[in-house]
PDB file of C-alpha atoms and ligand atoms in Angstrom:
ATOM      1  CA  SER A   1     124.873  86.634 130.170  1.00  0.00           C
ATOM      2  CA  VAL A   2     122.356  84.451 128.069  1.00  0.00           C
ATOM      3  CA  LYS A   3     118.696  85.336 128.647  1.00  0.00           C
ATOM      4  CA  GLN A   4     116.015  83.737 126.740  1.00  0.00           C
ATOM      5  CA  THR A   5     113.202  86.016 125.369  1.00  0.00           C
ATOM      6  CA  LYS A   6     110.650  86.578 122.653  1.00  0.00           C
ATOM      7  CA  PHE A   7     111.077  88.465 119.407  1.00  0.00           C
ATOM      8  CA  GLY A   8     107.889  88.359 117.319  1.00  0.00           C
ATOM      9  CA  GLU A   9     106.362  84.718 117.709  1.00  0.00           C
ATOM     10  CA  LEU A  10     110.127  83.376 118.044  1.00  0.00           C
ATOM     11  CA  PRO A  11     111.955  82.344 121.221  1.00  0.00           C
ATOM     12  CA  ILE A  12     115.353  83.911 121.199  1.00  0.00           C
ATOM     13  CA  LEU A  13     118.371  83.790 123.501  1.00  0.00           C
ATOM     14  CA  VAL A  14     120.286  87.149 123.803  1.00  0.00           C
ATOM     15  CA  ILE A  15     123.656  86.981 124.331  1.00  0.00           C
ATOM     16  CA  GLN A  16     125.824  89.625 126.281  1.00  0.00           C
ATOM     17  CA  HIS A  17     129.454  89.318 126.960  1.00  0.00           C
ATOM     18  CA  LYS A  18     132.405  91.718 127.377  1.00  0.00           C
ATOM     19  CA  SER A  19     133.658  90.539 123.895  1.00  0.00           C
ATOM     20  CA  CYS A  20     130.372  90.587 122.024  1.00  0.00           C
ATOM     21  CA  CYS A  21     126.766  90.770 121.993  1.00  0.00           C
ATOM     22  CA  ALA A  22     124.623  88.285 119.456  1.00  0.00           C
ATOM     23  CA  ALA A  23     121.290  86.480 119.293  1.00  0.00           C
ATOM     24  CA  VAL A  24     120.104  83.176 118.662  1.00  0.00           C
ATOM     25  CA  SER A  25     116.744  82.078 117.428  1.00  0.00           C
ATOM     26  CA  LEU A  26     115.747  78.610 118.558  1.00  0.00           C
ATOM     27  CA  GLN A  27     113.784  78.176 115.389  1.00  0.00           C
ATOM     28  CA  GLY A  28     116.500  77.046 113.259  1.00  0.00           C
ATOM     29  CA  ALA A  29     119.347  77.170 115.460  1.00  0.00           C
ATOM     30  CA  HIS A  30     119.630  80.491 113.904  1.00  0.00           C
ATOM     31  CA  LEU A  31     122.467  82.953 114.581  1.00  0.00           C
ATOM     32  CA  LEU A  32     120.789  86.027 114.060  1.00  0.00           C
ATOM     33  CA  PHE A  33     123.436  88.642 114.285  1.00  0.00           C
ATOM     34  CA  TRP A  34     127.096  89.011 116.160  1.00  0.00           C
ATOM     35  CA  GLN A  35     128.814  92.081 116.805  1.00  0.00           C
ATOM     36  CA  PRO A  36     132.252  91.824 118.647  1.00  0.00           C
ATOM     37  CA  SER A  37     132.829  94.769 120.817  1.00  0.00           C
ATOM     38  CA  THR A  38     135.321  96.313 118.912  1.00  0.00           C
ATOM     39  CA  GLU A  39     132.930  96.887 115.976  1.00  0.00           C
ATOM     40  CA  GLN A  40     130.316  99.789 115.673  1.00  0.00           C
ATOM     41  CA  THR A  41     128.126  97.593 113.371  1.00  0.00           C
ATOM     42  CA  PRO A  42     127.179  93.705 113.420  1.00  0.00           C
ATOM     43  CA  VAL A  43     129.783  91.541 111.469  1.00  0.00           C
ATOM     44  CA  ILE A  44     126.874  88.728 111.067  1.00  0.00           C
ATOM     45  CA  TRP A  45     124.002  90.994 109.612  1.00  0.00           C
ATOM     46  CA  LEU A  46     120.319  90.698 109.930  1.00  0.00           C
ATOM     47  CA  SER A  47     117.728  92.282 107.855  1.00  0.00           C
ATOM     48  CA  LYS A  48     115.613  95.387 109.312  1.00  0.00           C
ATOM     49  CA  GLN A  49     112.379  93.481 107.524  1.00  0.00           C
ATOM     50  CA  SER A  50     112.937  89.782 108.584  1.00  0.00           C
ATOM     51  CA  LYS A  51     109.831  88.162 109.578  1.00  0.00           C
ATOM     52  CA  PHE A  52     109.985  86.332 113.099  1.00  0.00           C
ATOM     53  CA  GLU A  53     106.874  84.009 112.412  1.00  0.00           C
ATOM     54  CA  LYS A  54     106.608  80.349 113.346  1.00  0.00           C
ATOM     55  CA  GLY A  55     107.975  78.377 110.061  1.00  0.00           C
ATOM     56  CA  ILE A  56     109.152  81.304 108.267  1.00  0.00           C
ATOM     57  CA  ALA A  57     112.691  81.664 107.433  1.00  0.00           C
ATOM     58  CA  ILE A  58     114.705  84.347 108.848  1.00  0.00           C
ATOM     59  CA  ARG A  59     116.490  86.736 106.567  1.00  0.00           C
ATOM     60  CA  GLY A  60     120.069  87.221 107.404  1.00  0.00           C
ATOM     61  CA  GLY A  61     122.054  85.942 110.283  1.00  0.00           C
ATOM     62  CA  VAL A  62     123.272  82.300 109.314  1.00  0.00           C
ATOM     63  CA  PRO A  63     120.500  80.328 108.219  1.00  0.00           C
ATOM     64  CA  ILE A  64     121.164  76.459 108.369  1.00  0.00           C
ATOM     65  CA  CYS A  65     120.427  75.040 105.075  1.00  0.00           C
ATOM     66  CA  TRP A  66     119.766  71.286 105.601  1.00  0.00           C
ATOM     67  CA  PRO A  67     119.511  68.458 104.509  1.00  0.00           C
ATOM     68  CA  TRP A  68     119.260  69.851 101.130  1.00  0.00           C
ATOM     69  CA  PHE A  69     120.544  73.192  99.687  1.00  0.00           C
ATOM     70  CA  GLY A  70     118.545  75.495  97.377  1.00  0.00           C
ATOM     71  CA  PRO A  71     115.646  73.778  95.328  1.00  0.00           C
ATOM     72  CA  LEU A  72     117.237  70.287  95.712  1.00  0.00           C
ATOM     73  CA  GLY A  73     113.836  69.781  97.574  1.00  0.00           C
ATOM     74  CA  THR A  74     111.050  71.492  99.357  1.00  0.00           C
ATOM     75  CA  PRO A  75     110.994  73.953 101.393  1.00  0.00           C
ATOM     76  CA  SER A  76     114.096  75.418  99.419  1.00  0.00           C
ATOM     77  CA  HIS A  77     117.135  75.166 101.609  1.00  0.00           C
ATOM     78  CA  GLY A  78     115.853  72.345 103.730  1.00  0.00           C
ATOM     79  CA  PHE A  79     113.606  72.455 106.742  1.00  0.00           C
ATOM     80  CA  ALA A  80     115.922  72.952 109.560  1.00  0.00           C
ATOM     81  CA  ARG A  81     115.696  76.564 109.527  1.00  0.00           C
ATOM     82  CA  ILE A  82     112.235  76.461 109.831  1.00  0.00           C
ATOM     83  CA  VAL A  83     111.379  74.349 112.714  1.00  0.00           C
ATOM     84  CA  GLU A  84     112.317  74.589 116.545  1.00  0.00           C
ATOM     85  CA  TRP A  85     115.563  73.366 117.976  1.00  0.00           C
ATOM     86  CA  THR A  86     116.241  72.680 121.595  1.00  0.00           C
ATOM     87  CA  LEU A  87     118.933  74.121 123.631  1.00  0.00           C
ATOM     88  CA  ASP A  88     121.028  71.253 124.874  1.00  0.00           C
ATOM     89  CA  SER A  89     123.953  73.222 126.557  1.00  0.00           C
ATOM     90  CA  CYS A  90     125.193  76.609 127.447  1.00  0.00           C
ATOM     91  CA  ASN A  91     128.267  77.712 128.862  1.00  0.00           C
ATOM     92  CA  GLU A  92     129.866  81.006 129.518  1.00  0.00           C
ATOM     93  CA  ASP A  93     133.491  81.780 130.368  1.00  0.00           C
ATOM     94  CA  ASP A  94     136.065  84.567 130.224  1.00  0.00           C
ATOM     95  CA  ASP A  95     136.242  83.869 126.354  1.00  0.00           C
ATOM     96  CA  GLY A  96     132.743  83.771 125.551  1.00  0.00           C
ATOM     97  CA  VAL A  97     129.551  81.854 125.010  1.00  0.00           C
ATOM     98  CA  ASP A  98     129.426  78.163 124.007  1.00  0.00           C
ATOM     99  CA  LEU A  99     125.865  76.981 122.683  1.00  0.00           C
ATOM    100  CA  VAL A 100     125.003  73.541 121.666  1.00  0.00           C
ATOM    101  CA  LEU A 101     121.654  73.170 119.874  1.00  0.00           C
ATOM    102  CA  VAL A 102     120.186  69.990 118.663  1.00  0.00           C
ATOM    103  CA  LEU A 103     117.260  68.594 116.522  1.00  0.00           C
ATOM    104  CA  SER A 104     115.951  65.214 115.716  1.00  0.00           C
ATOM    105  CA  ASN A 105     113.398  63.676 114.017  1.00  0.00           C
ATOM    106  CA  ASN A 106     110.049  64.578 115.541  1.00  0.00           C
ATOM    107  CA  GLN A 107     106.184  65.475 114.853  1.00  0.00           C
ATOM    108  CA  GLN A 108     107.533  69.018 113.739  1.00  0.00           C
ATOM    109  CA  THR A 109     109.798  67.574 110.876  1.00  0.00           C
ATOM    110  CA  LYS A 110     107.615  64.804 109.950  1.00  0.00           C
ATOM    111  CA  PRO A 111     105.574  66.738 106.959  1.00  0.00           C
ATOM    112  CA  TYR A 112     109.123  67.375 105.365  1.00  0.00           C
ATOM    113  CA  PHE A 113     111.144  64.301 105.946  1.00  0.00           C
ATOM    114  CA  ASP A 114     110.639  60.600 106.957  1.00  0.00           C
ATOM    115  CA  LYS A 115     113.981  59.215 107.748  1.00  0.00           C
ATOM    116  CA  PRO A 116     115.658  59.223 111.412  1.00  0.00           C
ATOM    117  CA  PHE A 117     118.125  61.689 112.035  1.00  0.00           C
ATOM    118  CA  ASN A 118     120.174  64.013 114.529  1.00  0.00           C
ATOM    119  CA  VAL A 119     121.703  67.164 113.921  1.00  0.00           C
ATOM    120  CA  SER A 120     123.377  69.643 116.365  1.00  0.00           C
ATOM    121  CA  LEU A 121     125.022  73.030 115.977  1.00  0.00           C
ATOM    122  CA  LYS A 122     127.774  74.362 118.057  1.00  0.00           C
ATOM    123  CA  ILE A 123     127.980  78.208 118.287  1.00  0.00           C
ATOM    124  CA  HIS A 124     130.842  80.024 119.969  1.00  0.00           C
ATOM    125  CA  LEU A 125     130.304  83.636 120.318  1.00  0.00           C
ATOM    126  CA  GLY A 126     133.213  85.775 121.657  1.00  0.00           C
ATOM    127  CA  LYS A 127     136.132  87.589 119.846  1.00  0.00           C
ATOM    128  CA  THR A 128     135.477  84.969 117.267  1.00  0.00           C
ATOM    129  CA  CYS A 129     132.517  83.347 116.032  1.00  0.00           C
ATOM    130  CA  GLU A 130     132.735  79.621 115.086  1.00  0.00           C
ATOM    131  CA  VAL A 131     129.733  77.544 113.907  1.00  0.00           C
ATOM    132  CA  ALA A 132     129.844  73.686 113.390  1.00  0.00           C
ATOM    133  CA  LEU A 133     126.991  71.468 112.371  1.00  0.00           C
ATOM    134  CA  SER A 134     127.058  67.825 113.046  1.00  0.00           C
ATOM    135  CA  CYS A 135     124.705  65.331 111.637  1.00  0.00           C
ATOM    136  CA  SER A 136     124.019  61.513 111.502  1.00  0.00           C
ATOM    137  CA  GLY A 137     121.360  59.366 109.794  1.00  0.00           C
ATOM    138  CA  GLU A 138     121.384  57.005 106.652  1.00  0.00           C
ATOM    139  CA  PHE A 139     121.337  59.433 103.671  1.00  0.00           C
ATOM    140  CA  GLU A 140     123.141  61.817 101.772  1.00  0.00           C
ATOM    141  CA  ALA A 141     122.479  65.628 102.804  1.00  0.00           C
ATOM    142  CA  THR A 142     123.475  68.730 100.893  1.00  0.00           C
ATOM    143  CA  SER A 143     123.757  71.733 103.297  1.00  0.00           C
ATOM    144  CA  ALA A 144     125.256  75.402 103.702  1.00  0.00           C
ATOM    145  CA  LEU A 145     125.829  77.805 106.632  1.00  0.00           C
ATOM    146  CA  HIS A 146     124.296  80.636 104.559  1.00  0.00           C
ATOM    147  CA  THR A 147     126.167  83.551 106.268  1.00  0.00           C
ATOM    148  CA  TYR A 148     125.124  87.123 105.602  1.00  0.00           C
ATOM    149  CA  PHE A 149     128.004  89.505 106.457  1.00  0.00           C
ATOM    150  CA  GLY A 150     127.670  92.869 107.123  1.00  0.00           C
ATOM    151  CA  ILE A 151     129.629  95.431 105.014  1.00  0.00           C
ATOM    152  CA  ASP A 152     129.720  99.302 104.673  1.00  0.00           C
ATOM    153  CA  ASN A 153     128.998  99.273 101.072  1.00  0.00           C
ATOM    154  CA  ILE A 154     128.732  96.427  98.569  1.00  0.00           C
ATOM    155  CA  ASN A 155     130.748  98.553  96.032  1.00  0.00           C
ATOM    156  CA  HIS A 156     133.804  98.558  98.318  1.00  0.00           C
ATOM    157  CA  VAL A 157     133.752  94.658  98.727  1.00  0.00           C
ATOM    158  CA  VAL A 158     136.468  92.353  97.812  1.00  0.00           C
ATOM    159  CA  VAL A 159     136.332  88.689  98.458  1.00  0.00           C
ATOM    160  CA  LYS A 160     139.664  87.029  98.205  1.00  0.00           C
ATOM    161  CA  GLY A 161     140.374  83.202  98.392  1.00  0.00           C
ATOM    162  CA  LEU A 162     137.626  81.794  96.130  1.00  0.00           C
ATOM    163  CA  GLY A 163     139.673  80.114  93.555  1.00  0.00           C
ATOM    164  CA  ASP A 164     138.590  80.160  89.960  1.00  0.00           C
ATOM    165  CA  THR A 165     135.994  77.123  89.542  1.00  0.00           C
ATOM    166  CA  TYR A 166     132.641  77.971  90.055  1.00  0.00           C
ATOM    167  CA  GLN A 167     128.934  77.182  89.117  1.00  0.00           C
ATOM    168  CA  ASP A 168     127.087  80.108  87.934  1.00  0.00           C
ATOM    169  CA  ARG A 169     123.411  80.240  89.209  1.00  0.00           C
ATOM    170  CA  LEU A 170     122.473  83.066  86.983  1.00  0.00           C
ATOM    171  CA  THR A 171     122.143  83.117  83.268  1.00  0.00           C
ATOM    172  CA  VAL A 172     123.888  86.606  83.033  1.00  0.00           C
ATOM    173  CA  GLU A 173     127.190  85.374  84.125  1.00  0.00           C
ATOM    174  CA  ASN A 174     128.948  88.415  86.174  1.00  0.00           C
ATOM    175  CA  LYS A 175     132.469  87.539  85.034  1.00  0.00           C
ATOM    176  CA  PRO A 176     135.031  88.458  87.828  1.00  0.00           C
ATOM    177  CA  VAL A 177     137.483  91.189  87.148  1.00  0.00           C
ATOM    178  CA  THR A 178     140.455  89.207  88.748  1.00  0.00           C
ATOM    179  CA  ILE A 179     140.221  85.488  89.111  1.00  0.00           C
ATOM    180  CA  GLY A 180     139.983  84.206  92.487  1.00  0.00           C
ATOM    181  CA  GLN A 181     138.612  87.273  93.764  1.00  0.00           C
ATOM    182  CA  MET A 182     135.186  88.828  93.781  1.00  0.00           C
ATOM    183  CA  THR A 183     133.708  92.180  93.381  1.00  0.00           C
ATOM    184  CA  PHE A 184     130.230  93.188  92.741  1.00  0.00           C
ATOM    185  CA  ASN A 185     128.438  95.296  90.119  1.00  0.00           C
ATOM    186  CA  GLN A 186     125.319  93.183  89.762  1.00  0.00           C
ATOM    187  CA  GLU A 187     123.348  90.415  91.041  1.00  0.00           C
ATOM    188  CA  VAL A 188     125.824  87.542  92.019  1.00  0.00           C
ATOM    189  CA  ASP A 189     124.964  83.833  92.853  1.00  0.00           C
ATOM    190  CA  ARG A 190     127.928  81.335  92.569  1.00  0.00           C
ATOM    191  CA  ILE A 191     128.965  78.081  93.941  1.00  0.00           C
ATOM    192  CA  TYR A 192     132.925  78.054  94.192  1.00  0.00           C
ATOM    193  CA  THR A 193     134.007  74.368  94.290  1.00  0.00           C
ATOM    194  CA  ASN A 194     137.693  74.773  94.974  1.00  0.00           C
ATOM    195  CA  ALA A 195     138.148  77.677  97.223  1.00  0.00           C
ATOM    196  CA  ASN A 196     140.661  78.208  99.875  1.00  0.00           C
ATOM    197  CA  THR A 197     140.012  77.189 103.633  1.00  0.00           C
ATOM    198  CA  GLU A 198     140.749  80.778 104.394  1.00  0.00           C
ATOM    199  CA  ILE A 199     138.520  83.736 102.693  1.00  0.00           C
ATOM    200  CA  THR A 200     138.946  87.091 103.334  1.00  0.00           C
ATOM    201  CA  ILE A 201     135.862  89.556 102.998  1.00  0.00           C
ATOM    202  CA  SER A 202     137.384  93.256 102.955  1.00  0.00           C
ATOM    203  CA  ASP A 203     135.338  96.525 102.551  1.00  0.00           C
ATOM    204  CA  ASN A 204     136.713 100.046 103.456  1.00  0.00           C
ATOM    205  CA  VAL A 205     136.377  99.682 106.888  1.00  0.00           C
ATOM    206  CA  ARG A 206     137.408  96.134 108.004  1.00  0.00           C
ATOM    207  CA  THR A 207     138.706  92.680 106.742  1.00  0.00           C
ATOM    208  CA  ILE A 208     136.956  89.705 107.878  1.00  0.00           C
ATOM    209  CA  LYS A 209     138.557  86.276 107.711  1.00  0.00           C
ATOM    210  CA  LEU A 210     136.448  83.093 107.051  1.00  0.00           C
ATOM    211  CA  THR A 211     137.967  79.804 107.887  1.00  0.00           C
ATOM    212  CA  THR A 212     135.953  76.773 106.569  1.00  0.00           C
ATOM    213  CA  THR A 213     136.554  73.198 108.008  1.00  0.00           C
ATOM    214  CA  ASN A 214     135.385  70.211 105.867  1.00  0.00           C
ATOM    215  CA  ALA A 215     133.465  72.434 103.542  1.00  0.00           C
ATOM    216  CA  SER A 216     133.300  71.471  99.841  1.00  0.00           C
ATOM    217  CA  ASP A 217     131.899  74.638  98.321  1.00  0.00           C
ATOM    218  CA  VAL A 218     131.701  78.444  98.876  1.00  0.00           C
ATOM    219  CA  VAL A 219     128.465  80.243  97.854  1.00  0.00           C
ATOM    220  CA  THR A 220     128.553  83.892  97.196  1.00  0.00           C
ATOM    221  CA  TRP A 221     125.326  85.710  96.902  1.00  0.00           C
ATOM    222  CA  ASN A 222     124.113  89.371  96.333  1.00  0.00           C
ATOM    223  CA  PRO A 223     120.366  89.709  95.307  1.00  0.00           C
ATOM    224  CA  TRP A 224     121.236  93.666  93.842  1.00  0.00           C
ATOM    225  CA  ILE A 225     118.423  95.735  93.043  1.00  0.00           C
ATOM    226  CA  ASP A 226     115.705  93.768  91.513  1.00  0.00           C
ATOM    227  CA  LYS A 227     115.776  90.847  93.680  1.00  0.00           C
ATOM    228  CA  ALA A 228     115.949  92.918  96.693  1.00  0.00           C
ATOM    229  CA  LYS A 229     112.678  94.644  95.468  1.00  0.00           C
ATOM    230  CA  ALA A 230     111.116  91.438  95.288  1.00  0.00           C
ATOM    231  CA  MET A 231     112.048  90.289  98.773  1.00  0.00           C
ATOM    232  CA  ALA A 232     109.312  91.133 101.356  1.00  0.00           C
ATOM    233  CA  ASP A 233     111.477  90.572 104.367  1.00  0.00           C
ATOM    234  CA  PHE A 234     114.438  92.716 102.845  1.00  0.00           C
ATOM    235  CA  CYS A 235     114.602  96.483 102.476  1.00  0.00           C
ATOM    236  CA  ASP A 236     115.061  97.679  98.952  1.00  0.00           C
ATOM    237  CA  ASP A 237     118.606  99.192  99.902  1.00  0.00           C
ATOM    238  CA  GLU A 238     119.956  96.515 102.129  1.00  0.00           C
ATOM    239  CA  TYR A 239     121.428  94.788  99.331  1.00  0.00           C
ATOM    240  CA  GLN A 240     124.228  97.418  99.574  1.00  0.00           C
ATOM    241  CA  SER A 241     125.065  96.676 103.292  1.00  0.00           C
ATOM    242  CA  MET A 242     125.468  92.898 103.027  1.00  0.00           C
ATOM    243  CA  VAL A 243     126.914  89.608 101.155  1.00  0.00           C
ATOM    244  CA  CYS A 244     126.669  86.022 101.652  1.00  0.00           C
ATOM    245  CA  VAL A 245     129.535  83.855 101.782  1.00  0.00           C
ATOM    246  CA  GLU A 246     128.507  80.362 102.582  1.00  0.00           C
ATOM    247  CA  ALA A 247     130.555  77.472 103.729  1.00  0.00           C
ATOM    248  CA  GLY A 248     128.882  74.692 102.052  1.00  0.00           C
ATOM    249  CA  ARG A 249     128.491  70.728 101.255  1.00  0.00           C
ATOM    250  CA  ILE A 250     126.761  70.987  98.081  1.00  0.00           C
ATOM    251  CA  ASN A 251     128.980  69.287  95.474  1.00  0.00           C
ATOM    252  CA  LYS A 252     130.453  66.903  97.944  1.00  0.00           C
ATOM    253  CA  PRO A 253     127.319  65.677 100.134  1.00  0.00           C
ATOM    254  CA  LEU A 254     127.394  64.677 103.603  1.00  0.00           C
ATOM    255  CA  LYS A 255     127.311  60.802 103.544  1.00  0.00           C
ATOM    256  CA  LEU A 256     125.313  59.951 106.873  1.00  0.00           C
ATOM    257  CA  SER A 257     125.527  56.894 109.039  1.00  0.00           C
ATOM    258  CA  LEU A 258     123.536  56.392 112.353  1.00  0.00           C
ATOM    259  CA  ASN A 259     126.823  55.304 114.280  1.00  0.00           C
ATOM    260  CA  GLU A 260     129.061  58.213 113.484  1.00  0.00           C
ATOM    261  CA  GLN A 261     128.709  62.338 113.151  1.00  0.00           C
ATOM    262  CA  SER A 262     129.454  64.052 109.820  1.00  0.00           C
ATOM    263  CA  THR A 263     130.706  67.613 110.796  1.00  0.00           C
ATOM    264  CA  TYR A 264     131.594  70.639 108.941  1.00  0.00           C
ATOM    265  CA  GLY A 265     131.565  74.690 109.968  1.00  0.00           C
ATOM    266  CA  PHE A 266     133.538  78.040 109.895  1.00  0.00           C
ATOM    267  CA  LYS A 267     135.192  80.498 112.150  1.00  0.00           C
ATOM    268  CA  ILE A 268     134.891  84.097 111.854  1.00  0.00           C
ATOM    269  CA  GLU A 269     137.329  86.721 113.051  1.00  0.00           C
ATOM    270  CA  LEU A 270     138.403  90.051 112.472  1.00  0.00           C
ATOM    271  CA  ILE A 271     141.939  90.878 111.131  1.00  0.00           C
TER     272      ILE A 271
HETATM  273  O1  TA6 B   1     122.852  81.258  98.454  1.00  0.00           O
HETATM  274  C1  TA6 B   1     122.084  81.737  97.723  1.00  0.00           C
HETATM  275  C2  TA6 B   1     120.675  81.420  97.336  1.00  0.00           C
HETATM  276  O2  TA6 B   1     120.462  80.126  97.029  1.00  0.00           O
HETATM  277  C3  TA6 B   1     120.190  82.289  96.280  1.00  0.00           C
HETATM  278  O3  TA6 B   1     119.988  81.274  95.096  1.00  0.00           O
HETATM  279  C4  TA6 B   1     119.090  82.855  97.092  1.00  0.00           C
HETATM  280  O4  TA6 B   1     117.814  82.003  96.771  1.00  0.00           O
HETATM  281  C5  TA6 B   1     119.222  82.929  98.428  1.00  0.00           C
HETATM  282  O5  TA6 B   1     120.063  81.390  98.666  1.00  0.00           O
HETATM  283  C6  TA6 B   1     118.248  82.863  99.413  1.00  0.00           C
HETATM  284  O6  TA6 B   1     117.431  81.904  99.645  1.00  0.00           O
HETATM  285  P1  TA6 B   1     116.050  82.234 100.577  1.00  0.00           P
HETATM  286  O7  TA6 B   1     115.466  80.819 100.371  1.00  0.00           O
HETATM  287  O8  TA6 B   1     116.855  82.362 102.029  1.00  0.00           O
HETATM  288  O9  TA6 B   1     115.565  83.465 100.296  1.00  0.00           O
END
């Protein structure tokens, strides 16, 4: 079933299916969490302290960073995640639930951006979770599907398939112990520029497979202790139960045209 309700100030869709449960905020077309029925904890994770206020980014889930990534514009990570999208279609079958949410330039987006655009997000929620962003316009966009994965403990996490070329966004570089693998023992904020299309995120409980489509980069982030303390929408100890592994188009921006869609995305499954 798909039911619309409100959580805090935001309209959200609650999905209950035999294969999974999930929720999507219409603000930001923001998949809040996804938990397959086989799992005891969400695979896509949401902070217990996230805000649910109009115009405020939600902490966790899959923030849609578009039409720019990070500090390449204001607000950071773009405006798509803080404005309300429209539910275009919603279908449920034995496999799961398929949603399409859309956003075009309008009064809400005017203060942030003055060019015409269309962007849509396809979300499949079932035994797998698939997210694809398609957009058109007459500009170059950078973007990331900023997924927060739920893990048992950051000290047990190994991310494989990242390749060994990356841009470190921190001054104190955290040299990976094994090239192409990622383990975490301090803050990590890195853009991998030559990752495999299949990446695994393992902890002591499960292995998540992330398959990216048409992505140029994979961002890995964990705020660690100090940054976690500094975030009002994030509990001090929550850095231990999440890791961000994000399919992105940062170093190869989406070159948009008005008459065709540029698409990239990911699929998540448990293996
Ligand atoms: O994806 C990593 C990153 O760019 C980090 O630099 C950190 O800023 C994170 O995103 C979260 O950004 P946010 O604006 O959601 O707090």
